[in-house]
GROMACS .gro file of C-alpha atoms in nm:
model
  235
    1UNK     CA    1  -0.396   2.772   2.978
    2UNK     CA    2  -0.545   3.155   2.974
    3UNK     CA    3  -0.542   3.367   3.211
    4UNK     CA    4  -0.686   3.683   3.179
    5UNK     CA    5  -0.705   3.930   3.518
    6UNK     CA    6  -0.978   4.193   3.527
    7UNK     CA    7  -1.074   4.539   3.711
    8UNK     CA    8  -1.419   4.746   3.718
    9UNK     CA    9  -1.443   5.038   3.897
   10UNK     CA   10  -1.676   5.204   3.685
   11UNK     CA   11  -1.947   5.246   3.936
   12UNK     CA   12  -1.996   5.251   4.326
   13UNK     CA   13  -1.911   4.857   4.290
   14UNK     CA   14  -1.514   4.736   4.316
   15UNK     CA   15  -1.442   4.417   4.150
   16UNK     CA   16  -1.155   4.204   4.030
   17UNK     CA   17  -1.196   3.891   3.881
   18UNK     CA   18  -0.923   3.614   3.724
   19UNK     CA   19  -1.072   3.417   3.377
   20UNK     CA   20  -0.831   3.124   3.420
   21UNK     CA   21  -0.961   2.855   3.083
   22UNK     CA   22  -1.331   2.999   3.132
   23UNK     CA   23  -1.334   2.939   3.506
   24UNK     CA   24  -1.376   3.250   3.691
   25UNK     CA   25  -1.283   3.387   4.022
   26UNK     CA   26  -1.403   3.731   4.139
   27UNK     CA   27  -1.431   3.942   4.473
   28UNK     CA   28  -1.675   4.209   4.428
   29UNK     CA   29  -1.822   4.468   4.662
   30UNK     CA   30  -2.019   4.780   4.698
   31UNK     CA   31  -1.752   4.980   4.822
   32UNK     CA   32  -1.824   5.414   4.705
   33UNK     CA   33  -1.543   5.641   4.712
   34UNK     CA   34  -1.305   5.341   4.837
   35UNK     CA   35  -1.223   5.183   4.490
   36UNK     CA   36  -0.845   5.372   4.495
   37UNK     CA   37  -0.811   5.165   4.836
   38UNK     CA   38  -0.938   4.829   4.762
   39UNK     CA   39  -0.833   4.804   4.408
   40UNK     CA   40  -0.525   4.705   4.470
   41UNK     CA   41  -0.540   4.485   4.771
   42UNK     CA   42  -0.781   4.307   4.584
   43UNK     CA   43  -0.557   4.194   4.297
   44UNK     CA   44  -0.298   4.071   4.542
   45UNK     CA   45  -0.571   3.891   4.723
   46UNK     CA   46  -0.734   3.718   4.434
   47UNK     CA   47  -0.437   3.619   4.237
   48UNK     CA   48  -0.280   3.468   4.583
   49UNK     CA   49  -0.608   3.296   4.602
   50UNK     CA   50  -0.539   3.147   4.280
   51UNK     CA   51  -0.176   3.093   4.375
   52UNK     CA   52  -0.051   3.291   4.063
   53UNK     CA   53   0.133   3.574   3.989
   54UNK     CA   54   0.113   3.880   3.731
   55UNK     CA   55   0.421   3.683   3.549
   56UNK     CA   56   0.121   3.407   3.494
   57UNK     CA   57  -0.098   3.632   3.305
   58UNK     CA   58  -0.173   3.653   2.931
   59UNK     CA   59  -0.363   3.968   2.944
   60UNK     CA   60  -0.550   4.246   3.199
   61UNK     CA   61  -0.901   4.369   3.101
   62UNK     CA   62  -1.064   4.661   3.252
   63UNK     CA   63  -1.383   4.765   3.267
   64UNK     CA   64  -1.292   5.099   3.020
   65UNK     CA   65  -1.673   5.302   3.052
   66UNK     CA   66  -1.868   5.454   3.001
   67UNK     CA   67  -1.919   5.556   3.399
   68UNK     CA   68  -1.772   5.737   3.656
   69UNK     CA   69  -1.481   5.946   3.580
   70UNK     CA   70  -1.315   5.903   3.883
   71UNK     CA   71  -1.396   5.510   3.910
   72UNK     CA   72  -1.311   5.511   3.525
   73UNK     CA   73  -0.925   5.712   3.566
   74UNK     CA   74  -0.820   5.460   3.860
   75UNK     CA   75  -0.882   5.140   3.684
   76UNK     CA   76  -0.718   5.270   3.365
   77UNK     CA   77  -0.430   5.388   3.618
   78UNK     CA   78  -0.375   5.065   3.761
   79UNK     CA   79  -0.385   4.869   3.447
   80UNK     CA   80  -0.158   5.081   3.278
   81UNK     CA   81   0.075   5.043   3.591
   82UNK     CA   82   0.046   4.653   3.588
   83UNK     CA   83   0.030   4.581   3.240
   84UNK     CA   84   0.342   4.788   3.146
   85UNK     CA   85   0.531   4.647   3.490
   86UNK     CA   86   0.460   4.276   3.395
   87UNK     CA   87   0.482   4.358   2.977
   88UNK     CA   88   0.145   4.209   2.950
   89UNK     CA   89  -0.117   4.356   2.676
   90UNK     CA   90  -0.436   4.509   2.803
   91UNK     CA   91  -0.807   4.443   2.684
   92UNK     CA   92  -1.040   4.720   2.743
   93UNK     CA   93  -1.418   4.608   2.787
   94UNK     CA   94  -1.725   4.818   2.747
   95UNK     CA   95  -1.881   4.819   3.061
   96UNK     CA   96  -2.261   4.825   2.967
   97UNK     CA   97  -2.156   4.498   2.733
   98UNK     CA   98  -2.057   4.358   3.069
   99UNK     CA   99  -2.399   4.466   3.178
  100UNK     CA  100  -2.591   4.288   2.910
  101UNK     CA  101  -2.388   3.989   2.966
  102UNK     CA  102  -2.448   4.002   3.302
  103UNK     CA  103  -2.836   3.995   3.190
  104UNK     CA  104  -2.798   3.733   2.921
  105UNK     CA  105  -2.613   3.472   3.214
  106UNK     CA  106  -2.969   3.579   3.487
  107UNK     CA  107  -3.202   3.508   3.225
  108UNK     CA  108  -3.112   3.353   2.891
  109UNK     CA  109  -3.252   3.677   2.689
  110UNK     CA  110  -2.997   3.783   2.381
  111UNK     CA  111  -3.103   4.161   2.360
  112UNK     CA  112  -3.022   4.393   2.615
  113UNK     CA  113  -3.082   4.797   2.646
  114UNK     CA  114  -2.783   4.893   2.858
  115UNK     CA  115  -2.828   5.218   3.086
  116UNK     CA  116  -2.619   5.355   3.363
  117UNK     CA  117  -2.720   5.670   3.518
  118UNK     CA  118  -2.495   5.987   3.425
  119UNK     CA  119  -2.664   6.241   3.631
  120UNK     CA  120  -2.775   6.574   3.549
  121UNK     CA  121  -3.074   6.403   3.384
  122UNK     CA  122  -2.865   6.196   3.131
  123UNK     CA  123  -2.813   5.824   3.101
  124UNK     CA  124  -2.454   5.640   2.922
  125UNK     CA  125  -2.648   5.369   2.682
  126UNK     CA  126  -2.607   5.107   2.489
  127UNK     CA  127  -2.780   4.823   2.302
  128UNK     CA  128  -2.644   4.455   2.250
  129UNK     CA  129  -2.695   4.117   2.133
  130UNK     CA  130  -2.562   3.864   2.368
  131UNK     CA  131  -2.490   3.480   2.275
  132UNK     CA  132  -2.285   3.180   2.387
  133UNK     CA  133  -2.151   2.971   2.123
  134UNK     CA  134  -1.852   2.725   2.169
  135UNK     CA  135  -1.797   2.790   2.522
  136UNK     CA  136  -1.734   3.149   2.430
  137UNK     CA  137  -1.937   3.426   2.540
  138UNK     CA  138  -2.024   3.649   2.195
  139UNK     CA  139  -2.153   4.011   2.227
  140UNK     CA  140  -2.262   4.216   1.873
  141UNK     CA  141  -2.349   4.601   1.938
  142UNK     CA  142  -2.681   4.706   1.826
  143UNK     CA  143  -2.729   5.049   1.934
  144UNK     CA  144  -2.391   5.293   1.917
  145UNK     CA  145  -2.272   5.391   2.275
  146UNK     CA  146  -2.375   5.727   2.349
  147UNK     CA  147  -2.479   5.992   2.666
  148UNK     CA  148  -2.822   6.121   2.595
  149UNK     CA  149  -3.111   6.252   2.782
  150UNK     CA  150  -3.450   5.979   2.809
  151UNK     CA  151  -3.672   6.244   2.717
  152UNK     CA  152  -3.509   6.310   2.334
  153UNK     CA  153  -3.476   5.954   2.230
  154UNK     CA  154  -3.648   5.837   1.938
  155UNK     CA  155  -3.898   5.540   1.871
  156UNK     CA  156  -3.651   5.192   1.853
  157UNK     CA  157  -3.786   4.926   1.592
  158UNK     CA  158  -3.629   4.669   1.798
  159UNK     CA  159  -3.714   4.488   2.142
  160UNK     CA  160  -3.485   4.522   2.405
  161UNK     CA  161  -3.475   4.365   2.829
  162UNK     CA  162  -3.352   4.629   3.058
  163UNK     CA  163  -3.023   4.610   3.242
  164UNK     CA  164  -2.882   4.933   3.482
  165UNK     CA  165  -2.954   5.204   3.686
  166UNK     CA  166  -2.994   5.404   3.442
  167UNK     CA  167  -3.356   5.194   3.438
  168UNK     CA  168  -3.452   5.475   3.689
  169UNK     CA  169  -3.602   5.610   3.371
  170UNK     CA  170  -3.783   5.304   3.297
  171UNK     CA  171  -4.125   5.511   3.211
  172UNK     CA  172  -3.939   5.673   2.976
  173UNK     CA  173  -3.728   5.404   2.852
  174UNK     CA  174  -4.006   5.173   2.796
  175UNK     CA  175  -4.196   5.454   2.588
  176UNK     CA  176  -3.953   5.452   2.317
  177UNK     CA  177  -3.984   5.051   2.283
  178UNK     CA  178  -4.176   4.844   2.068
  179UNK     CA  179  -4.334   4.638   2.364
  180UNK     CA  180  -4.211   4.683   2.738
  181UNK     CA  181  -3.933   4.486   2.833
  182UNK     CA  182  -4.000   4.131   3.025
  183UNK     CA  183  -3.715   4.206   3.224
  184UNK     CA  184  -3.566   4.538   3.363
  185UNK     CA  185  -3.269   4.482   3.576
  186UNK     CA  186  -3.187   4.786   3.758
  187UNK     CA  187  -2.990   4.662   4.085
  188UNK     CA  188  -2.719   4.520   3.851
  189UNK     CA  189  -2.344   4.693   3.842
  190UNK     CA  190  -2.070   4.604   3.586
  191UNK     CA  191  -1.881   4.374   3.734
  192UNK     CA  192  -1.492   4.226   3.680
  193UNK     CA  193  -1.671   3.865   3.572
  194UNK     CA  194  -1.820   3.960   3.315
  195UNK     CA  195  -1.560   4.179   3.201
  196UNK     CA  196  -1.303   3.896   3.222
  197UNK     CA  197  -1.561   3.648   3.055
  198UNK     CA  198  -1.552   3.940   2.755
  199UNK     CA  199  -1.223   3.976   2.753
  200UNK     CA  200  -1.112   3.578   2.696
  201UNK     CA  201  -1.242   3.619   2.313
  202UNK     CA  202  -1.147   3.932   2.286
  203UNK     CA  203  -0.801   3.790   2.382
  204UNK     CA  204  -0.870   3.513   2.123
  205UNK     CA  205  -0.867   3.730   1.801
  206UNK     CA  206  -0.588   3.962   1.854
  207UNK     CA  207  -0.784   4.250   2.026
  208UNK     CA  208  -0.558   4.364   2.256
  209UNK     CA  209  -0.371   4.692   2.333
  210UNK     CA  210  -0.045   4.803   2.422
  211UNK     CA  211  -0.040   4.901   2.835
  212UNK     CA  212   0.023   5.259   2.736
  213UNK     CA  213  -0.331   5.290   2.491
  214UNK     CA  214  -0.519   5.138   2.807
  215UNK     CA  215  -0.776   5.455   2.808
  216UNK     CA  216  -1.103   5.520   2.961
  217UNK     CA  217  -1.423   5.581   2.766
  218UNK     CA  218  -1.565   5.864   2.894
  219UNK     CA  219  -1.839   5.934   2.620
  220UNK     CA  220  -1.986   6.299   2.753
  221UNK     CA  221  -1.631   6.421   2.648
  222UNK     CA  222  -1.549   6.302   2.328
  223UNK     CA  223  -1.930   6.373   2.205
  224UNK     CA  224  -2.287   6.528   2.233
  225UNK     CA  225  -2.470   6.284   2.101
  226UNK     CA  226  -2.825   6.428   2.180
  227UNK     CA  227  -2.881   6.596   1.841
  228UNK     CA  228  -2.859   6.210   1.691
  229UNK     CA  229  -3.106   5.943   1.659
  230UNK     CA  230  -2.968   5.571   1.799
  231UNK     CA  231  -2.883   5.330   1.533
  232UNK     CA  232  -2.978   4.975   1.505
  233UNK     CA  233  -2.771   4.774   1.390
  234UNK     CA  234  -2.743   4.446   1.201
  235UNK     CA  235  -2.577   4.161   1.349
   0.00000   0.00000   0.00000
């Protein structure tokens, strides 16, 4: 048996979630500026739930960005903490791949264009293909992660549905796309499920980290990446 434990606070949403053999348990909520409250109650809650302890895990995944920095620095803070208490390794998961899965599982499209809202006029973004094959939940990256603003994007060759609020920009968004999407999801959060469905494969190959290298992803600090046209890539 697996058993993977998982944290997003990435956003204004709070949510823990336990991937025990591909069945998953989560408590989420819509909880701003509470998430260094909750967090923690939450794991206790859901792993008594389960009737496990952190001695029963194989791995914690985190939601590791891009997002909110403060959201971003407590999740990474408490997974560090639990991971290096318990000796368990640590699986960061890009939270806009959580968002396309969470797209994928709502409406059976592969290809998602990933968006959160950064403020000041800029958007975190991402493209991905999303697939389920052997039980497993598969996610390729099409377009590099980056922090740009709508309005200097560049024409995309490829078709993308819409997951995100950063889909506030959706005139914009659309503009740049081959054909407007048949699906823009904007009301959707990352959320600890789909991190913790992510993770189990993830967990699968070898891709874990020590507790210690458990780091956020940030993205508008380690690069501008408005001078640079996306990539597509193959998958």
């Amino acid at each position: 048996m697996t058993v993977i434990l998982a944290l997003d606070t990435s956003t204004p949403a709070c949510s823990v979630a336990l991937n025990i053999d591909g069945v998953v348990l989560e408590d989420f909520r819509i909880a701003p500026r509470l998430h260094n409250d909750l967090i923690l109650p939450m794991v206790d809650q859901i792993l008594s739930q389960a009737g496990l302890t952190l001695s029963n895990l194989d791995a914690i995944a985190f939601g590791r960005g891009p997002g909110s920095f403060t959201g971003l620095r407590i999740s990474a803070g408490v997974v560090q903490g639990l991971a290096y208490g318990a000796d368990l390794p640590v699986i960061p998961v890009s939270t806009l791949a959580a968002l396309s899965l969470e797209g994928f599982q709502k409406t059976g499209k592969n290809d998602w264009l990933a968006a959160l809202d950064a403020r000041m006029g800029e958007i975190y973004l991402g493209g991905y293909h999303v697939n389920k094959v052997n039980g497993l939940y598969e996610i390729a990256s099409l377009l590099d992660e980056r922090v740009i603003k709508p309005s200097v994007l560049v024409p995309f060759t490829h078709c993308f549905e819409g997951v995100g609020s950063g889909w506030c920009y959706e005139e914009e968004l659309t503009s740049f796309l081959p054909k407007p999407p048949e699906y823009v999801l904007t009301d959707l959060a990352p959320r600890a499920a789909c991190v913790a469905e992510l993770a189990l494969l993830h967990f699968i190959k070898g891709e874990t980290v020590a507790s210690y290298e458990a780091m956020p992803t940030y993205l508008r600090d380690e690069i501008t990446w408005e001078k640079q046209a996306p990539r597509i890539g193959k998958r």
